[in-house]
Each structure stands twice: as structure tokens, then as C-alpha cells.
PDB file of C-alpha atoms in Angstrom:
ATOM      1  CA  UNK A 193       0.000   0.000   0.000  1.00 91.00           C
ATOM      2  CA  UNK A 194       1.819   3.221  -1.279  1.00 95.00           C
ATOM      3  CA  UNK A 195       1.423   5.913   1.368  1.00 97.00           C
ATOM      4  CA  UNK A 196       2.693   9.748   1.075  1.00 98.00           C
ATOM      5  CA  UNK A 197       3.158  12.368   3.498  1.00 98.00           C
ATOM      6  CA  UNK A 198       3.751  15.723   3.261  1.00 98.00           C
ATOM      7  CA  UNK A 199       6.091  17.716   5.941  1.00 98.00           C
ATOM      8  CA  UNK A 200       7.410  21.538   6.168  1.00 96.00           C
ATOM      9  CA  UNK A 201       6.637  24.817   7.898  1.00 96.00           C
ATOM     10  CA  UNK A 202       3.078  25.386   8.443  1.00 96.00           C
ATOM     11  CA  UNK A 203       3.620  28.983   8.627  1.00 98.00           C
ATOM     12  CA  UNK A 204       5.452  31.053   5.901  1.00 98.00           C
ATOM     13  CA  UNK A 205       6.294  35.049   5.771  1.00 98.00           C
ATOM     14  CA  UNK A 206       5.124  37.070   2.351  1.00 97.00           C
ATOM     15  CA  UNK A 207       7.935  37.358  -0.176  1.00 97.00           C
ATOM     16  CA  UNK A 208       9.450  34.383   1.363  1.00 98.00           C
ATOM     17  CA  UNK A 209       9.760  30.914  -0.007  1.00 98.00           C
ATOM     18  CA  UNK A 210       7.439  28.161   0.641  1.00 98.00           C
ATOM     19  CA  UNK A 211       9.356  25.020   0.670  1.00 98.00           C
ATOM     20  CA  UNK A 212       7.529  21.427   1.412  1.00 98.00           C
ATOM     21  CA  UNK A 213       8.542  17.367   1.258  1.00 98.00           C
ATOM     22  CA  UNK A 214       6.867  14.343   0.536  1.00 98.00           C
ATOM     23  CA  UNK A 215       7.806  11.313   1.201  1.00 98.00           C
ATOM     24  CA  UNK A 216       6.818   7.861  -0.225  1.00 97.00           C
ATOM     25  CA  UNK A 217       6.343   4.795   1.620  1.00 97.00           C
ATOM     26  CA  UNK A 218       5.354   1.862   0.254  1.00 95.00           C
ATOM     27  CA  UNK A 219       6.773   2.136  -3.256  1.00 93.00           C
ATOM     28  CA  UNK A 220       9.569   3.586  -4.946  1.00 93.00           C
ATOM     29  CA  UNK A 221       9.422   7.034  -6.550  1.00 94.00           C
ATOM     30  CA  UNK A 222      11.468   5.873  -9.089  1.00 92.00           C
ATOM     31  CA  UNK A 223       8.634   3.582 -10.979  1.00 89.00           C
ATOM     32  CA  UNK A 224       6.581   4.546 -14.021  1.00 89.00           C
ATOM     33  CA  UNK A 225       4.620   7.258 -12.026  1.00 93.00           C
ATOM     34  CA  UNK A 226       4.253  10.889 -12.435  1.00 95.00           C
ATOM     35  CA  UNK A 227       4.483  12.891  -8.834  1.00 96.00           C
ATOM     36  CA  UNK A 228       2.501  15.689  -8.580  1.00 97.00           C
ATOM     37  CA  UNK A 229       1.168  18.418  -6.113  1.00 98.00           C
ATOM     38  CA  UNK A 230      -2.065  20.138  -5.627  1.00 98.00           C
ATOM     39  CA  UNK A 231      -3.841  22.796  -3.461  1.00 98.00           C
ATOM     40  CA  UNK A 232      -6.853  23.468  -2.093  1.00 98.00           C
ATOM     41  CA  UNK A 233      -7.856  27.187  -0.737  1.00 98.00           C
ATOM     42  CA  UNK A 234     -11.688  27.856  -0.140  1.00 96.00           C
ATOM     43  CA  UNK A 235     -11.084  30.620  -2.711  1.00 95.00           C
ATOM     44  CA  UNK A 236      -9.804  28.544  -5.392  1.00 95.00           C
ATOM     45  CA  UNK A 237     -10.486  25.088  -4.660  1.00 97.00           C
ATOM     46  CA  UNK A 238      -8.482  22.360  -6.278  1.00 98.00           C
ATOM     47  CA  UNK A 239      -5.098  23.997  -8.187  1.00 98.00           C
ATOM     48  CA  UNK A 240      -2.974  21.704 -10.044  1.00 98.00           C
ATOM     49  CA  UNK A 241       0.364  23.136  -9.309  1.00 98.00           C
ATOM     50  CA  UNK A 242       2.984  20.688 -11.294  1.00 97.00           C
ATOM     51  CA  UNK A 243       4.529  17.157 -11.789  1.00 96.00           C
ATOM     52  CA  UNK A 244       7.644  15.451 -11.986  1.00 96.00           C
ATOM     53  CA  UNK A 245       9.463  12.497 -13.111  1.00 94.00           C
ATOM     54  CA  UNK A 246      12.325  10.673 -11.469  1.00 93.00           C
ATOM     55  CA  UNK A 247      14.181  11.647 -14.009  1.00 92.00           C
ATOM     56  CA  UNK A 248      13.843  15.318 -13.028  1.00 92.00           C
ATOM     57  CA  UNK A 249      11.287  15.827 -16.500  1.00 94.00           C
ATOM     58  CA  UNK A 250       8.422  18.729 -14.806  1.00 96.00           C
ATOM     59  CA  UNK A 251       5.469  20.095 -16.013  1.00 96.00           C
ATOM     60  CA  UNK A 252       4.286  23.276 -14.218  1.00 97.00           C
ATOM     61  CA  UNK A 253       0.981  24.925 -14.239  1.00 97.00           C
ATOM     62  CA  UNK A 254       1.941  28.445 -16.115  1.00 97.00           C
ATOM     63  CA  UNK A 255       0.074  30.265 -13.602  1.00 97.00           C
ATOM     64  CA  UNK A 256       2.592  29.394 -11.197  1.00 97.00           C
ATOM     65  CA  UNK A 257       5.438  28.355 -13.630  1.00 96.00           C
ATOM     66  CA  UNK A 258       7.714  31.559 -12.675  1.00 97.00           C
ATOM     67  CA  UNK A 259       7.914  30.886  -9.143  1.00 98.00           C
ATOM     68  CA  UNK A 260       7.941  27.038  -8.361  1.00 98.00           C
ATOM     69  CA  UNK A 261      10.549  24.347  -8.538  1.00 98.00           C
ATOM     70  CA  UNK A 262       9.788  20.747  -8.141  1.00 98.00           C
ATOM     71  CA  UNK A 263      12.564  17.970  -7.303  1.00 97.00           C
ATOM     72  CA  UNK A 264      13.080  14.249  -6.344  1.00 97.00           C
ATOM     73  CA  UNK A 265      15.540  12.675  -4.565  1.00 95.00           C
ATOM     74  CA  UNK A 266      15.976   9.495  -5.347  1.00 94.00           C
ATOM     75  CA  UNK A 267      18.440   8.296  -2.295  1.00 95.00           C
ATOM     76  CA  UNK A 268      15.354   9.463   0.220  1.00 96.00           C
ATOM     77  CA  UNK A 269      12.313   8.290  -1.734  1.00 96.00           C
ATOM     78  CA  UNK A 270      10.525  11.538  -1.577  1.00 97.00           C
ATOM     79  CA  UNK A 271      10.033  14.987  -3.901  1.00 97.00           C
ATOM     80  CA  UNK A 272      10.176  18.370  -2.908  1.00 98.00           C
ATOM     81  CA  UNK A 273       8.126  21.771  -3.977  1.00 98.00           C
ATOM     82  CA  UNK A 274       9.265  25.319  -3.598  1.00 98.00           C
ATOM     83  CA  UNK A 275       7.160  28.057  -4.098  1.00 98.00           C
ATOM     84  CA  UNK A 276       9.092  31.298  -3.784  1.00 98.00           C
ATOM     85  CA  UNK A 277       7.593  35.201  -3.261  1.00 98.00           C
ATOM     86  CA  UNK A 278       4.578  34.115  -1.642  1.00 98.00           C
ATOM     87  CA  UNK A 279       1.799  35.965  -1.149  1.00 98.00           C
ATOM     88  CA  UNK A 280      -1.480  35.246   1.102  1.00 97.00           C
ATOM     89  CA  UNK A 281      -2.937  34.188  -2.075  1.00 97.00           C
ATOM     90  CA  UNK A 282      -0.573  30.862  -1.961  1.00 98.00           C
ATOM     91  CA  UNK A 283      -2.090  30.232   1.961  1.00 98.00           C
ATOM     92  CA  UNK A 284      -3.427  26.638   1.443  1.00 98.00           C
ATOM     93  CA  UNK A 285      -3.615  23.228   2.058  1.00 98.00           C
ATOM     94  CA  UNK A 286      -0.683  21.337  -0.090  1.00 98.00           C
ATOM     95  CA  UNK A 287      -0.892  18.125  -1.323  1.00 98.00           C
ATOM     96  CA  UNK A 288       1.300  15.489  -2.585  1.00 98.00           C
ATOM     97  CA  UNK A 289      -0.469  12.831  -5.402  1.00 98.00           C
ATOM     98  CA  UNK A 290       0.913   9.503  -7.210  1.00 96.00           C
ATOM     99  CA  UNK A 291      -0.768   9.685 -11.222  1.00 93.00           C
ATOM    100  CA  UNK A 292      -1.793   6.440 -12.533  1.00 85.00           C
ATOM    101  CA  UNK A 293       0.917   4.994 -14.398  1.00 82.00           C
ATOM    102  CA  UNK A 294       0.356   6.247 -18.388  1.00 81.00           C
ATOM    103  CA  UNK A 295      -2.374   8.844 -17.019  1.00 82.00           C
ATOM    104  CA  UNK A 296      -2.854  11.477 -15.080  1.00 86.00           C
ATOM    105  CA  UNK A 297      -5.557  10.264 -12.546  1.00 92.00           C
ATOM    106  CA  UNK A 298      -4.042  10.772  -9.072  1.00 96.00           C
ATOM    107  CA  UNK A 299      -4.615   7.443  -7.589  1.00 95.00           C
ATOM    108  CA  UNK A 300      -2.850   7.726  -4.318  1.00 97.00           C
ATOM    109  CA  UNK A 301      -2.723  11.565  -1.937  1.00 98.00           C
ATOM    110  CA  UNK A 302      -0.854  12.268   1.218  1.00 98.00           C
ATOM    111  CA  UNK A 303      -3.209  13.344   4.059  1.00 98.00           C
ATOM    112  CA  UNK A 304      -2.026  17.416   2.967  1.00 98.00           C
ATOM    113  CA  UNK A 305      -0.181  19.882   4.860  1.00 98.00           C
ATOM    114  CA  UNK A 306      -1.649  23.502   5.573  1.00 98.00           C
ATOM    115  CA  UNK A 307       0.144  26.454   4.879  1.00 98.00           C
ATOM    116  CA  UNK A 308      -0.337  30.023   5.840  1.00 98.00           C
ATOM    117  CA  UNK A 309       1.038  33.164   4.665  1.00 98.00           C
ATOM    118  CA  UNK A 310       1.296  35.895   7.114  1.00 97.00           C
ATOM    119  CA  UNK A 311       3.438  37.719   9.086  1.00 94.00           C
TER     120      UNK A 311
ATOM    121  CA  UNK B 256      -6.855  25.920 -19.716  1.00 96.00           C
ATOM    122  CA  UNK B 257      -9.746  23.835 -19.830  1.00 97.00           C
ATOM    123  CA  UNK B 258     -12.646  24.856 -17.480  1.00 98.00           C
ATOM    124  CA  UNK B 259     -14.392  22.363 -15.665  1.00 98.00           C
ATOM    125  CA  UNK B 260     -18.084  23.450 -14.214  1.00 98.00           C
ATOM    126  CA  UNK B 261     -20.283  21.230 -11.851  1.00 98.00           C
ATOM    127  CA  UNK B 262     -23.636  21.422 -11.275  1.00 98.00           C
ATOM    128  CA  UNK B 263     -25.409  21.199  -8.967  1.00 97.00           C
ATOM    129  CA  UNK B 264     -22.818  23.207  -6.369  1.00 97.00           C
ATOM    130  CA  UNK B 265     -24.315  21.265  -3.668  1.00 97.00           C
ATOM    131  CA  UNK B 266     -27.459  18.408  -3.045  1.00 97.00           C
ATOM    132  CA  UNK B 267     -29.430  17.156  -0.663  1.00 97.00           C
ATOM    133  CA  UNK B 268     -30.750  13.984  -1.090  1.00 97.00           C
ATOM    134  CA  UNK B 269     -32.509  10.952   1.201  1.00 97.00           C
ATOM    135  CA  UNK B 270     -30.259   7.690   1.873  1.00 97.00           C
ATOM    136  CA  UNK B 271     -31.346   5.406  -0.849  1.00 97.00           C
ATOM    137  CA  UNK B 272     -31.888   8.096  -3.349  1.00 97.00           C
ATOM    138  CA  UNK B 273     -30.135   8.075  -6.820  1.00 98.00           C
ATOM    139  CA  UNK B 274     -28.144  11.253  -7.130  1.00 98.00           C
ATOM    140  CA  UNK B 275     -26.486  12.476 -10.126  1.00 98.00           C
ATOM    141  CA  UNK B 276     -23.762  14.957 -10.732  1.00 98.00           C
ATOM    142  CA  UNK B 277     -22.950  16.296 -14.160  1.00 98.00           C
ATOM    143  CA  UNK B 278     -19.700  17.921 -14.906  1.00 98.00           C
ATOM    144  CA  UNK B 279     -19.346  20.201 -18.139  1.00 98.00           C
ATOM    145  CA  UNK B 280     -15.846  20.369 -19.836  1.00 98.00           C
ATOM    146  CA  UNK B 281     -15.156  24.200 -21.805  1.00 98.00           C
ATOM    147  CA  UNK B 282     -13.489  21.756 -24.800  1.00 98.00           C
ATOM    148  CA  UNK B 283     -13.697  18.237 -25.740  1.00 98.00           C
ATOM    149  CA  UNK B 284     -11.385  16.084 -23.688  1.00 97.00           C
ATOM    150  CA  UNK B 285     -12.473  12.696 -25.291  1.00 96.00           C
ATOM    151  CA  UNK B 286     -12.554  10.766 -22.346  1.00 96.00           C
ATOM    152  CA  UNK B 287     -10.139  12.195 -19.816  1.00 96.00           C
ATOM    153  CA  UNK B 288     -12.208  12.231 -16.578  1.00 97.00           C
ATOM    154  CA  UNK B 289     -11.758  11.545 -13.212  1.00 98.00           C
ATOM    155  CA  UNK B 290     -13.936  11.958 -10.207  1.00 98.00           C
ATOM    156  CA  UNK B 291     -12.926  12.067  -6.841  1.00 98.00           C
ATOM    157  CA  UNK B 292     -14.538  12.155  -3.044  1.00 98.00           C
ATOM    158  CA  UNK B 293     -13.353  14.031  -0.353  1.00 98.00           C
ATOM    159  CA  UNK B 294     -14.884  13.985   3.335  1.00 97.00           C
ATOM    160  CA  UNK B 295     -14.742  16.295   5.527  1.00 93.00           C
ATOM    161  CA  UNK B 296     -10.880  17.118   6.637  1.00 94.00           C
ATOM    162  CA  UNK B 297      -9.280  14.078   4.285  1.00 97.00           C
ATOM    163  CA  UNK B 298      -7.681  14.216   0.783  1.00 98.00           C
ATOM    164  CA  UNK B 299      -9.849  13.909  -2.439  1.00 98.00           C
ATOM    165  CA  UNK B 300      -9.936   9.890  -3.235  1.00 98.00           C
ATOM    166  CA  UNK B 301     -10.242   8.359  -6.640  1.00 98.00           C
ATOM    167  CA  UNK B 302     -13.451   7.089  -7.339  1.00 98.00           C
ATOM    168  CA  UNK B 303     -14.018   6.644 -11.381  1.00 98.00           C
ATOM    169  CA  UNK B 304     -11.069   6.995 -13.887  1.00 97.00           C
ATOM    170  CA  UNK B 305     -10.795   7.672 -17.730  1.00 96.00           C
ATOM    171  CA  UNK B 306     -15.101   8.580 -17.431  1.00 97.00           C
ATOM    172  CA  UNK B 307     -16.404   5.598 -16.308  1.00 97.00           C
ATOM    173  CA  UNK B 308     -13.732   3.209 -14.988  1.00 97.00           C
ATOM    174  CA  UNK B 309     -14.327   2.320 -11.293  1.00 97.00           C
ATOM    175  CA  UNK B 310     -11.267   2.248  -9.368  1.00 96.00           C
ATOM    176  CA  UNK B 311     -10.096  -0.785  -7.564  1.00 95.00           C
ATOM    177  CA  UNK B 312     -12.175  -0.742  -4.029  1.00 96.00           C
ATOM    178  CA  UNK B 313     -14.883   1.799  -4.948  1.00 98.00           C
ATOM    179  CA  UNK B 314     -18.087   0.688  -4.198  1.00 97.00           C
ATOM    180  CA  UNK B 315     -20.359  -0.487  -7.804  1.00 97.00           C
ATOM    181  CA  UNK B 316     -23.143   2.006  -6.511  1.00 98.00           C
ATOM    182  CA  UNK B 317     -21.172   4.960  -7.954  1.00 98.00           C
ATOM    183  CA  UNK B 318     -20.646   4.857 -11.900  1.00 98.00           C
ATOM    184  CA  UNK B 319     -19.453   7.490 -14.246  1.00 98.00           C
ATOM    185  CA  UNK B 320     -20.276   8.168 -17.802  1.00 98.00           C
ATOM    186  CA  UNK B 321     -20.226  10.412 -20.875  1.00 98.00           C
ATOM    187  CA  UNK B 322     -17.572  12.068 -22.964  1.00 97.00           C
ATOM    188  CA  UNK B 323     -16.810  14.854 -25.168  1.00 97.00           C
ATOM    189  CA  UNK B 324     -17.396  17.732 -22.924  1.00 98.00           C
ATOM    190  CA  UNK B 325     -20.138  16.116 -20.730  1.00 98.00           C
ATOM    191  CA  UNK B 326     -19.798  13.731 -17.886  1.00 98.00           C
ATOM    192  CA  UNK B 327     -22.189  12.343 -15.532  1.00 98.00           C
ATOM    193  CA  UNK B 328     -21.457  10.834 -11.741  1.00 98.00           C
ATOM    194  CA  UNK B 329     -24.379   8.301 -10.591  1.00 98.00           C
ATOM    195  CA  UNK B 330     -24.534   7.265  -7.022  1.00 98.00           C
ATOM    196  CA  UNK B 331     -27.508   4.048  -7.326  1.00 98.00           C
ATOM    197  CA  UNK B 332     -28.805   4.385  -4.214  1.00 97.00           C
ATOM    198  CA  UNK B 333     -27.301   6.866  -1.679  1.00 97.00           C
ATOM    199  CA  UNK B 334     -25.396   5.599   1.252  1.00 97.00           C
ATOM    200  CA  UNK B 335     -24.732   7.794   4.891  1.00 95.00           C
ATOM    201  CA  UNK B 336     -21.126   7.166   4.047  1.00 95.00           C
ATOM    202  CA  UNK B 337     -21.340   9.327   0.214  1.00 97.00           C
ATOM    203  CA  UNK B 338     -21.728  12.778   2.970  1.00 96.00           C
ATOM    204  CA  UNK B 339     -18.753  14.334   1.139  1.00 97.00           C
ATOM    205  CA  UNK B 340     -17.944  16.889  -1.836  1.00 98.00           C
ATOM    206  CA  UNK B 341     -17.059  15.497  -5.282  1.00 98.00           C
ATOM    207  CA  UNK B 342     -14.812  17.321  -7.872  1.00 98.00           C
ATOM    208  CA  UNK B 343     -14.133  16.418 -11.308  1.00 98.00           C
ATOM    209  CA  UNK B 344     -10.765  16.855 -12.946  1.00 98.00           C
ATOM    210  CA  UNK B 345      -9.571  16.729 -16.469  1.00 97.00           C
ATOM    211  CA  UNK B 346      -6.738  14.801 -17.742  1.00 95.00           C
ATOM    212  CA  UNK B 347      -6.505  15.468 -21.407  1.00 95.00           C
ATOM    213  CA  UNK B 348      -4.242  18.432 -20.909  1.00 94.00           C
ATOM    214  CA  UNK B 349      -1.936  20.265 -18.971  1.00 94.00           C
ATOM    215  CA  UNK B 350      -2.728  22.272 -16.523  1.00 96.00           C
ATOM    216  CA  UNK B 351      -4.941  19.484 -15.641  1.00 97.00           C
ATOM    217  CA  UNK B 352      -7.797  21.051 -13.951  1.00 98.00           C
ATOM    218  CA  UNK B 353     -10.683  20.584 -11.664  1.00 98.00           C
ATOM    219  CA  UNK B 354     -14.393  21.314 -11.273  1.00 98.00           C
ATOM    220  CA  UNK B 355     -15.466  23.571  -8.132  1.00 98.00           C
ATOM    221  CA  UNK B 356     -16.797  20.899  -6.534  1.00 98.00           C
ATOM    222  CA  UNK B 357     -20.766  19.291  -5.061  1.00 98.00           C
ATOM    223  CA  UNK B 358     -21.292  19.319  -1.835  1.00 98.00           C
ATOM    224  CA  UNK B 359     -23.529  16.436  -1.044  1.00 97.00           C
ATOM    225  CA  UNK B 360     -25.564  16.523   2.108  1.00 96.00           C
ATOM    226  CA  UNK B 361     -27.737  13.419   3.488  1.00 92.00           C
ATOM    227  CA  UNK B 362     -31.669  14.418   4.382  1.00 90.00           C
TER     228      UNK B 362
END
């Protein structure tokens, strides 16, 4: 049973950079799966933010393309996201999600990590 | 981007009820949608796959249908357990987007 979790500061400053983990249990990040993350803010419900491939391949979501960076690490079985010159518009709960192998149904989430933006 | 629109934005209905939620792509995506559950405080969970593929533990009450730009979600007969919201999300193109959600309530 793959399992992911999702760890970093729950608070973040404006301007600052939002940086968050997740790590995979269960299975090994470096199978035929895309890794993505998503958030969820009352205001904008469910945002697609970007993917990645153990190889390092990413798509990003353009709206966010300019400020995120997305990265696996192999030796530790888990990917990273960071999300620099926040604003209170990035306050929201973060997600990690496993796609379907040759799709992009997310067939496994970690439980999500909330985020706020403030100072 | 591809805009996804639910309706209705939220239900109630009577345990044992069939419910149906219809999700409206701006484009055709052929058959590239998902649906998804989420209860209250937990992560969205994968219910139907590529429109009307039920994924592996999903109850047969729920079933999916349609393509092209509209999709239908079918609960058979509703359970106390389907209190939740459900989202739709498209997976014919990046950025792979999602509906705003119905929030289902039990009578």
C-alpha cells in the first residue's frame, strides 16, 4: 500500500519561499509514475500546481510556472516543492499525489499539509 | 486551460436516493475524466477513472459516464457514508484542472 506524506513549515512570511517534502512509503518514486502536487484554498479550490518524473522531466501549471521548482531525490524516496515570493494568495492546504501509471488520474494523496502566509 | 463546471454546487438527497452529478468540460477532452470524493478534513480519493472506470475498491453504486465535454457521476442508491464533496478533474491536458466541486448533504 503506497502511502505519502507531506512535511514543512506550516507557517510562511510574504515574499518568502514556501518550501515542502513528501515522502513515499510503500513504493519507490522511481517507478513509471508521475508525482505531482495540488492545493486546495476555499477561494480557489483544487489547483494543479505541477509534476515530476524521477528523471527530473516537470510540467508546471503556467500560472505558477515563474515561481515554483519541483525535485526528487531518489536516495530518500521523496520529492520536494518550492514556491518562492509568496503571497497570502498561496495560503493553502498542499498536497502530494501519485498519477496512474500512463495517465494522469491521481490514484494515491498524502493526508495534505496547511500552509499560511502571514506575518 | 480547460474549465471544468459542476452542477449542482451542492445536493441534498434521502439515503437510498439516486443522485447524479454532471460535470461540463469548456473543450472536448475525449474521455479524460476523473472523479474524486473528499470527506470532511481528508484528501480527495479516486473514485471513477478515464469517465467511467471504477477504481479498484470503490463501491459499484457509484458509476461514471459520458464524454466529449459532458460527464455524468451516478450514485444508485445513496449511502450515509457518500456525505462528502465530489470534484471532477480533467486529464486530457496540462494544466490538468478541476471542477469547483458538489457538496452532497444526506436528508
Amino acid at each position: 500500500q503506497v502511502q505519502l506524506q507531506e512535511s514543512g513549515p506550516g507557517l510562511v512570511k510574504p515574499s518568502g519561499t514556501l518550501s515542502l517534502t513528501c515522502a513515499v512509503f510503500g513504493g519507490s518514486i522511481n517507478s513509471s509514475h508521475w508525482w505531482s502536487w495540488v492545493r486546495q484554498s476555499p477561494e480557489k479550490g483544487l489547483e494543479w500546481i505541477g509534476e515530476i518524473y524521477h528523471s527530473g522531466s516537470t510540467t508546471y501549471n503556467p500560472s505558477l510556472k515563474s515561481r515554483v521548482i519541483m525535485s526528487v531525490d531518489s536516495s530518500k524516496n521523496q520529492l520536494s516543492l518550492k514556491l518562492r515570493s509568496v503571497t497570502a494568495a498561496d495560503t493553502a492546504v498542499y498536497y502530494c499525489a501519485r498519477a496512474a501509471v500512463g495517465a494522469t488520474d491521481f490514484d494515491y494523496w498524502g493526508q495534505g499539509t496547511q500552509v499560511t502566509v502571514s506575518s | 486551460d480547460i474549465q471544468m463546471t459542476q452542477s449542482p454546487s451542492s445536493l441534498s438527497a434521502s439515503v437510498g436516493d439516486r443522485v447524479t452529478i454532471t460535470c461540463r468540460a469548456s473543450q472536448s477532452i475525449s474521455s479524460d475524466l476523473n472523479w474524486y470524493q473528499q470527506r470532511p478534513g481528508k484528501a480527495p480519493k479516486l473514485l471513477i477513472y478515464a469517465a467511467l472506470a471504477l477504481q479498484t475498491g470503490v463501491p459499484s453504486r457509484f458509476s461514471g459516464s459520458g464524454s466529449g465535454t459532458d460527464f455524468t457521476l451516478t450514485i444508485s442508491s445513496l449511502q450515509p457514508e457518500d456525505l462528502a464533496t465530489y470534484y471532477c478533474q480533467q486529464s486530457n491536458s496540462a494544466p490538468y484542472t478541476f471542477g469547483q466541486g458538489t457538496k452532497l448533504e444526506i436528508k
